[in-house]
GROMACS .gro file of C-alpha atoms in nm:
model
  288
    1MET     CA    1  -0.259  -0.727   4.567
    2GLY     CA    2  -0.233  -0.424   4.339
    3ASN     CA    3  -0.516  -0.534   4.113
    4GLU     CA    4  -0.527  -0.196   3.942
    5ARG     CA    5  -0.226  -0.304   3.735
    6LEU     CA    6  -0.400  -0.615   3.600
    7ARG     CA    7  -0.531  -0.624   3.245
    8PRO     CA    8  -0.893  -0.731   3.190
    9ILE     CA    9  -0.967  -1.083   3.069
   10TYR     CA   10  -1.245  -1.229   2.861
   11ASN     CA   11  -1.442  -1.418   3.125
   12ALA     CA   12  -1.403  -1.505   3.492
   13GLY     CA   13  -1.571  -1.612   3.813
   14GLU     CA   14  -1.935  -1.717   3.826
   15SER     CA   15  -1.991  -1.642   3.458
   16LEU     CA   16  -1.702  -1.867   3.358
   17LEU     CA   17  -1.813  -2.142   3.598
   18LYS     CA   18  -2.165  -2.143   3.455
   19GLU     CA   19  -2.028  -2.160   3.103
   20MET     CA   20  -1.813  -2.461   3.193
   21GLN     CA   21  -2.104  -2.637   3.360
   22ARG     CA   22  -2.356  -2.567   3.083
   23THR     CA   23  -2.133  -2.647   2.787
   24ASN     CA   24  -2.249  -2.974   2.629
   25VAL     CA   25  -1.981  -3.121   2.404
   26PRO     CA   26  -2.088  -3.357   2.124
   27VAL     CA   27  -1.896  -3.669   2.027
   28GLY     CA   28  -1.577  -3.590   1.838
   29ALA     CA   29  -1.533  -3.249   1.997
   30VAL     CA   30  -1.375  -3.082   2.299
   31ALA     CA   31  -1.420  -2.753   2.478
   32ILE     CA   32  -1.102  -2.579   2.591
   33TRP     CA   33  -1.085  -2.282   2.830
   34SER     CA   34  -0.770  -2.077   2.877
   35LEU     CA   35  -0.670  -2.003   3.236
   36GLY     CA   36  -0.370  -1.795   3.130
   37GLN     CA   37  -0.002  -1.888   3.109
   38ALA     CA   38  -0.001  -2.266   3.039
   39GLY     CA   39  -0.328  -2.339   3.219
   40VAL     CA   40  -0.625  -2.488   3.036
   41VAL     CA   41  -0.945  -2.672   3.123
   42ILE     CA   42  -1.054  -2.941   2.877
   43LYS     CA   43  -1.405  -3.087   2.869
   44GLY     CA   44  -1.508  -3.386   2.662
   45GLY     CA   45  -1.846  -3.541   2.600
   46SER     CA   46  -1.982  -3.546   2.955
   47THR     CA   47  -1.937  -3.385   3.293
   48ASP     CA   48  -1.723  -3.688   3.387
   49GLU     CA   49  -1.462  -3.583   3.135
   50ILE     CA   50  -1.317  -3.257   3.268
   51ILE     CA   51  -0.945  -3.215   3.321
   52CYS     CA   52  -0.716  -2.922   3.384
   53VAL     CA   53  -0.350  -2.872   3.297
   54ASP     CA   54  -0.112  -2.646   3.492
   55PRO     CA   55  -0.353  -2.414   3.674
   56TYR     CA   56  -0.189  -2.109   3.831
   57LEU     CA   57  -0.482  -1.938   4.002
   58SER     CA   58  -0.315  -1.739   4.277
   59PHE     CA   59  -0.061  -1.463   4.336
   60SER     CA   60   0.167  -1.695   4.531
   61ILE     CA   61   0.486  -1.625   4.333
   62GLU     CA   62   0.482  -1.252   4.402
   63GLU     CA   63   0.340  -1.292   4.752
   64GLU     CA   64   0.628  -1.520   4.849
   65ASN     CA   65   0.884  -1.293   4.680
   66PRO     CA   66   0.768  -0.931   4.643
   67ASP     CA   67   1.086  -0.845   4.448
   68THR     CA   68   1.026  -1.106   4.178
   69GLU     CA   69   0.991  -1.000   3.816
   70PHE     CA   70   0.719  -1.265   3.781
   71LYS     CA   71   0.414  -1.054   3.866
   72ARG     CA   72   0.079  -1.141   3.712
   73GLU     CA   73  -0.050  -0.913   3.439
   74ILE     CA   74  -0.390  -1.082   3.431
   75PRO     CA   75  -0.613  -1.186   3.722
   76PRO     CA   76  -0.689  -1.552   3.791
   77PRO     CA   77  -1.004  -1.641   3.594
   78LEU     CA   78  -1.113  -1.861   3.887
   79ALA     CA   79  -1.025  -1.891   4.252
   80PRO     CA   80  -0.861  -2.225   4.337
   81HIS     CA   81  -1.169  -2.355   4.521
   82GLU     CA   82  -1.384  -2.282   4.214
   83LEU     CA   83  -1.187  -2.515   3.987
   84ASP     CA   84  -1.409  -2.825   3.985
   85VAL     CA   85  -1.245  -3.088   3.762
   86ASN     CA   86  -1.189  -3.461   3.779
   87THR     CA   87  -0.814  -3.450   3.727
   88VAL     CA   88  -0.538  -3.191   3.738
   89LEU     CA   89  -0.235  -3.262   3.519
   90ILE     CA   90   0.091  -3.096   3.620
   91THR     CA   91   0.372  -3.079   3.365
   92HIS     CA   92   0.659  -2.984   3.599
   93PHE     CA   93   0.762  -2.831   3.929
   94HIS     CA   94   0.799  -2.461   3.841
   95ASN     CA   95   0.563  -2.246   4.047
   96ASP     CA   96   0.358  -2.116   3.756
   97HIS     CA   97   0.275  -2.478   3.667
   98MET     CA   98   0.278  -2.662   4.001
   99ASP     CA   99   0.132  -2.394   4.227
  100VAL     CA  100   0.076  -2.548   4.569
  101THR     CA  101  -0.163  -2.267   4.667
  102THR     CA  102  -0.388  -2.354   4.376
  103ILE     CA  103  -0.350  -2.727   4.433
  104ASN     CA  104  -0.436  -2.692   4.802
  105GLY     CA  105  -0.746  -2.489   4.722
  106VAL     CA  106  -0.867  -2.738   4.461
  107ALA     CA  107  -0.792  -3.039   4.680
  108ARG     CA  108  -0.978  -2.907   4.983
  109ALA     CA  109  -1.286  -2.795   4.792
  110HIS     CA  110  -1.309  -3.105   4.572
  111PRO     CA  111  -1.204  -3.422   4.758
  112GLU     CA  112  -1.256  -3.645   4.452
  113THR     CA  113  -1.010  -3.457   4.229
  114LYS     CA  114  -0.695  -3.650   4.138
  115PHE     CA  115  -0.354  -3.498   4.064
  116VAL     CA  116  -0.113  -3.630   3.800
  117ALA     CA  117   0.243  -3.502   3.836
  118PRO     CA  118   0.591  -3.609   3.725
  119ALA     CA  119   0.709  -3.899   3.941
  120SER     CA  120   1.028  -3.701   4.002
  121HIS     CA  121   0.837  -3.436   4.197
  122ILE     CA  122   0.536  -3.599   4.361
  123HIS     CA  123   0.713  -3.535   4.691
  124LEU     CA  124   0.611  -3.169   4.651
  125LEU     CA  125   0.247  -3.278   4.662
  126GLN     CA  126   0.314  -3.507   4.955
  127ASP     CA  127   0.475  -3.212   5.136
  128ILE     CA  128   0.139  -3.031   5.137
  129GLU     CA  129  -0.023  -3.342   5.288
  130LEU     CA  130  -0.222  -3.434   4.982
  131ASP     CA  131  -0.356  -3.785   5.034
  132ALA     CA  132  -0.142  -4.042   4.855
  133GLY     CA  133  -0.449  -4.199   4.696
  134ARG     CA  134  -0.513  -3.878   4.506
  135ILE     CA  135  -0.163  -3.855   4.353
  136ILE     CA  136  -0.079  -4.034   4.027
  137PRO     CA  137   0.293  -4.043   3.937
  138ALA     CA  138   0.351  -3.968   3.568
  139LYS     CA  139   0.631  -4.138   3.381
  140GLN     CA  140   0.749  -4.108   3.023
  141GLN     CA  141   0.527  -4.305   2.779
  142GLN     CA  142   0.336  -4.486   3.057
  143ALA     CA  143  -0.031  -4.431   2.974
  144ILE     CA  144  -0.271  -4.333   3.252
  145SER     CA  145  -0.636  -4.434   3.217
  146LEU     CA  146  -0.879  -4.191   3.376
  147LYS     CA  147  -1.257  -4.179   3.355
  148GLY     CA  148  -1.321  -4.112   2.986
  149VAL     CA  149  -0.965  -3.994   2.925
  150THR     CA  150  -0.630  -4.150   2.841
  151VAL     CA  151  -0.321  -3.947   2.928
  152THR     CA  152   0.024  -4.045   2.805
  153PRO     CA  153   0.315  -3.845   2.950
  154VAL     CA  154   0.593  -3.752   2.709
  155ALA     CA  155   0.936  -3.621   2.814
  156ALA     CA  156   0.997  -3.249   2.763
  157ALA     CA  157   1.330  -3.066   2.735
  158HIS     CA  158   1.315  -2.742   2.934
  159THR     CA  159   1.577  -2.667   2.786
  160GLU     CA  160   1.735  -3.008   2.834
  161TYR     CA  161   1.603  -3.349   2.929
  162GLU     CA  162   1.659  -3.388   3.302
  163ARG     CA  163   1.598  -3.696   3.516
  164ASP     CA  164   1.610  -3.788   3.882
  165PRO     CA  165   1.836  -4.073   4.006
  166GLU     CA  166   1.558  -4.323   3.927
  167GLY     CA  167   1.539  -4.205   3.567
  168ASN     CA  168   1.211  -4.012   3.601
  169HIS     CA  169   1.187  -3.703   3.384
  170TYR     CA  170   1.159  -3.363   3.553
  171TYR     CA  171   0.958  -3.209   3.269
  172LEU     CA  172   0.665  -3.362   3.084
  173GLY     CA  173   0.405  -3.290   2.821
  174PHE     CA  174   0.082  -3.485   2.789
  175PHE     CA  175  -0.082  -3.667   2.501
  176ILE     CA  176  -0.452  -3.650   2.593
  177GLU     CA  177  -0.720  -3.860   2.424
  178ILE     CA  178  -1.069  -3.742   2.517
  179ASN     CA  179  -1.405  -3.785   2.344
  180GLY     CA  180  -1.238  -3.898   2.021
  181VAL     CA  181  -1.004  -3.598   2.006
  182ARG     CA  182  -0.625  -3.609   2.048
  183ILE     CA  183  -0.472  -3.311   2.229
  184PHE     CA  184  -0.103  -3.250   2.290
  185HIS     CA  185  -0.013  -3.012   2.572
  186THR     CA  186   0.363  -2.989   2.528
  187GLY     CA  187   0.441  -2.844   2.870
  188ASP     CA  188   0.751  -2.626   2.881
  189THR     CA  189   0.997  -2.749   2.621
  190VAL     CA  190   1.219  -2.674   2.329
  191VAL     CA  191   1.197  -2.872   2.005
  192THR     CA  192   1.396  -3.196   1.986
  193PRO     CA  193   1.406  -3.475   1.727
  194GLU     CA  194   1.264  -3.715   1.988
  195LEU     CA  195   0.968  -3.488   2.055
  196ILE     CA  196   0.895  -3.448   1.685
  197GLU     CA  197   0.895  -3.824   1.632
  198GLN     CA  198   0.671  -3.898   1.930
  199ALA     CA  199   0.425  -3.624   1.835
  200LYS     CA  200   0.407  -3.747   1.476
  201GLN     CA  201   0.313  -4.091   1.604
  202PHE     CA  202   0.041  -3.946   1.827
  203GLN     CA  203  -0.102  -3.732   1.543
  204PRO     CA  204  -0.265  -3.462   1.758
  205HIS     CA  205  -0.570  -3.277   1.638
  206VAL     CA  206  -0.490  -2.986   1.872
  207THR     CA  207  -0.147  -2.885   2.003
  208LEU     CA  208  -0.100  -2.633   2.284
  209LEU     CA  209   0.258  -2.511   2.289
  210PRO     CA  210   0.465  -2.232   2.446
  211ILE     CA  211   0.582  -1.933   2.244
  212ASN     CA  212   0.761  -1.733   2.513
  213GLY     CA  213   1.107  -1.830   2.387
  214GLY     CA  214   1.436  -1.767   2.558
  215ASP     CA  215   1.744  -1.551   2.515
  216TYR     CA  216   2.080  -1.469   2.669
  217ALA     CA  217   1.944  -1.200   2.900
  218ARG     CA  218   1.673  -1.421   3.044
  219THR     CA  219   1.907  -1.719   3.076
  220ALA     CA  220   2.153  -1.499   3.265
  221ARG     CA  221   1.872  -1.419   3.511
  222GLY     CA  222   1.802  -1.788   3.565
  223ILE     CA  223   1.489  -1.805   3.349
  224VAL     CA  224   1.461  -2.139   3.172
  225GLY     CA  225   1.379  -2.118   2.801
  226ASN     CA  226   1.108  -2.262   2.579
  227MET     CA  227   1.015  -2.270   2.213
  228ASN     CA  228   1.000  -1.927   2.056
  229PHE     CA  229   0.728  -1.827   1.810
  230ARG     CA  230   0.923  -1.963   1.511
  231ASP     CA  231   1.009  -2.294   1.679
  232ALA     CA  232   0.646  -2.344   1.780
  233ALA     CA  233   0.509  -2.278   1.433
  234ASP     CA  234   0.768  -2.497   1.260
  235PHE     CA  235   0.710  -2.775   1.514
  236GLY     CA  236   0.332  -2.766   1.483
  237VAL     CA  237   0.345  -2.786   1.105
  238GLU     CA  238   0.611  -3.059   1.110
  239ILE     CA  239   0.404  -3.289   1.332
  240GLY     CA  240   0.092  -3.237   1.122
  241THR     CA  241  -0.139  -3.102   1.389
  242ASP     CA  242  -0.471  -2.960   1.272
  243LEU     CA  243  -0.500  -2.668   1.514
  244LEU     CA  244  -0.217  -2.480   1.686
  245VAL     CA  245  -0.295  -2.299   2.010
  246PRO     CA  246  -0.005  -2.090   2.147
  247ILE     CA  247   0.026  -2.054   2.525
  248HIS     CA  248   0.268  -1.915   2.786
  249PHE     CA  249   0.275  -1.556   2.659
  250ASP     CA  250   0.004  -1.363   2.845
  251MET     CA  251   0.095  -1.350   3.214
  252PHE     CA  252   0.451  -1.229   3.276
  253SER     CA  253   0.581  -0.929   3.080
  254LYS     CA  254   0.948  -1.017   3.145
  255ASN     CA  255   0.924  -1.369   3.002
  256ARG     CA  256   0.755  -1.371   2.665
  257ASP     CA  257   0.780  -1.308   2.295
  258ASN     CA  258   0.525  -1.088   2.121
  259PRO     CA  259   0.246  -1.326   2.011
  260SER     CA  260   0.193  -1.119   1.698
  261TYR     CA  261   0.528  -1.256   1.574
  262PHE     CA  262   0.374  -1.605   1.582
  263VAL     CA  263   0.079  -1.490   1.375
  264ASP     CA  264   0.296  -1.300   1.129
  265TYR     CA  265   0.532  -1.596   1.084
  266LEU     CA  266   0.244  -1.834   1.012
  267PHE     CA  267   0.086  -1.582   0.774
  268HIS     CA  268   0.401  -1.556   0.566
  269LYS     CA  269   0.540  -1.910   0.584
  270PHE     CA  270   0.244  -2.140   0.659
  271PRO     CA  271  -0.070  -1.953   0.552
  272ALA     CA  272  -0.275  -2.274   0.538
  273GLN     CA  273  -0.201  -2.370   0.901
  274LYS     CA  274  -0.501  -2.331   1.130
  275PHE     CA  275  -0.440  -2.164   1.468
  276HIS     CA  276  -0.628  -1.989   1.744
  277MET     CA  277  -0.493  -1.730   1.987
  278MET     CA  278  -0.688  -1.751   2.313
  279SER     CA  279  -0.766  -1.486   2.572
  280ALA     CA  280  -0.773  -1.585   2.938
  281GLY     CA  281  -1.121  -1.705   3.027
  282GLU     CA  282  -1.214  -1.774   2.666
  283ARG     CA  283  -1.381  -2.096   2.552
  284LEU     CA  284  -1.278  -2.268   2.229
  285ILE     CA  285  -1.491  -2.554   2.096
  286TYR     CA  286  -1.299  -2.777   1.856
  287PHE     CA  287  -1.469  -3.028   1.627
  288LYS     CA  288  -1.251  -3.306   1.488
   0.00000   0.00000   0.00000
């Protein structure tokens, strides 16, 4: 690929791997690493408590369609085979979230890794011959118990709630309880009254949420919208989360809002709201 066009990132490769392996997380804390776009690695109190959400660690989108406007601006912090986690959570079927190249690489290198994906689209994992015993179908509000982690899927509206004929939601977020900390990865979604109510009941300490937005021009090109910077800030404050972490703004230049708008909006309207803007490859350690 034309790597000369890629922007540098904070940490990657062997250095990042060593940091993940050596990070010891005390009780009541989590370590979070940004993989870019919506991808994060979350580590709890032991090496048995490592999960990843929505890793896109390849160039598959632009390799499969060289004319696409979705070309990476940052390199993958890790190669797929380097991602050594217990469980991969997948919010929905779009290629920058459910990347079969990444999933294949992880699955082959780490035969114990499990994959949680919306029940509506587990056939996409079956199509790449992933063993059925490694696939966990995710359904709205049906909690999944993993080793040291509880994951509860919550329906997302990207930009509407969509279901398959069996009633399974196409788009999900995840309520994640790990090492005494509650994390909400919203997946790709807009704000709805239902989502606000469910998130208030969960009471997340940390919320990771998209700020790339949507508009007429992008919709006309078939790009599905998300929260914008204002929606994300208002939502995070409304649900009472302690720490807001914006995502989904750093990889594709044609599908984002300027993240400085998010910061400026919080500064003027919610100056007491805690937030952190992550760089790809960066580690954030959060204490409850």
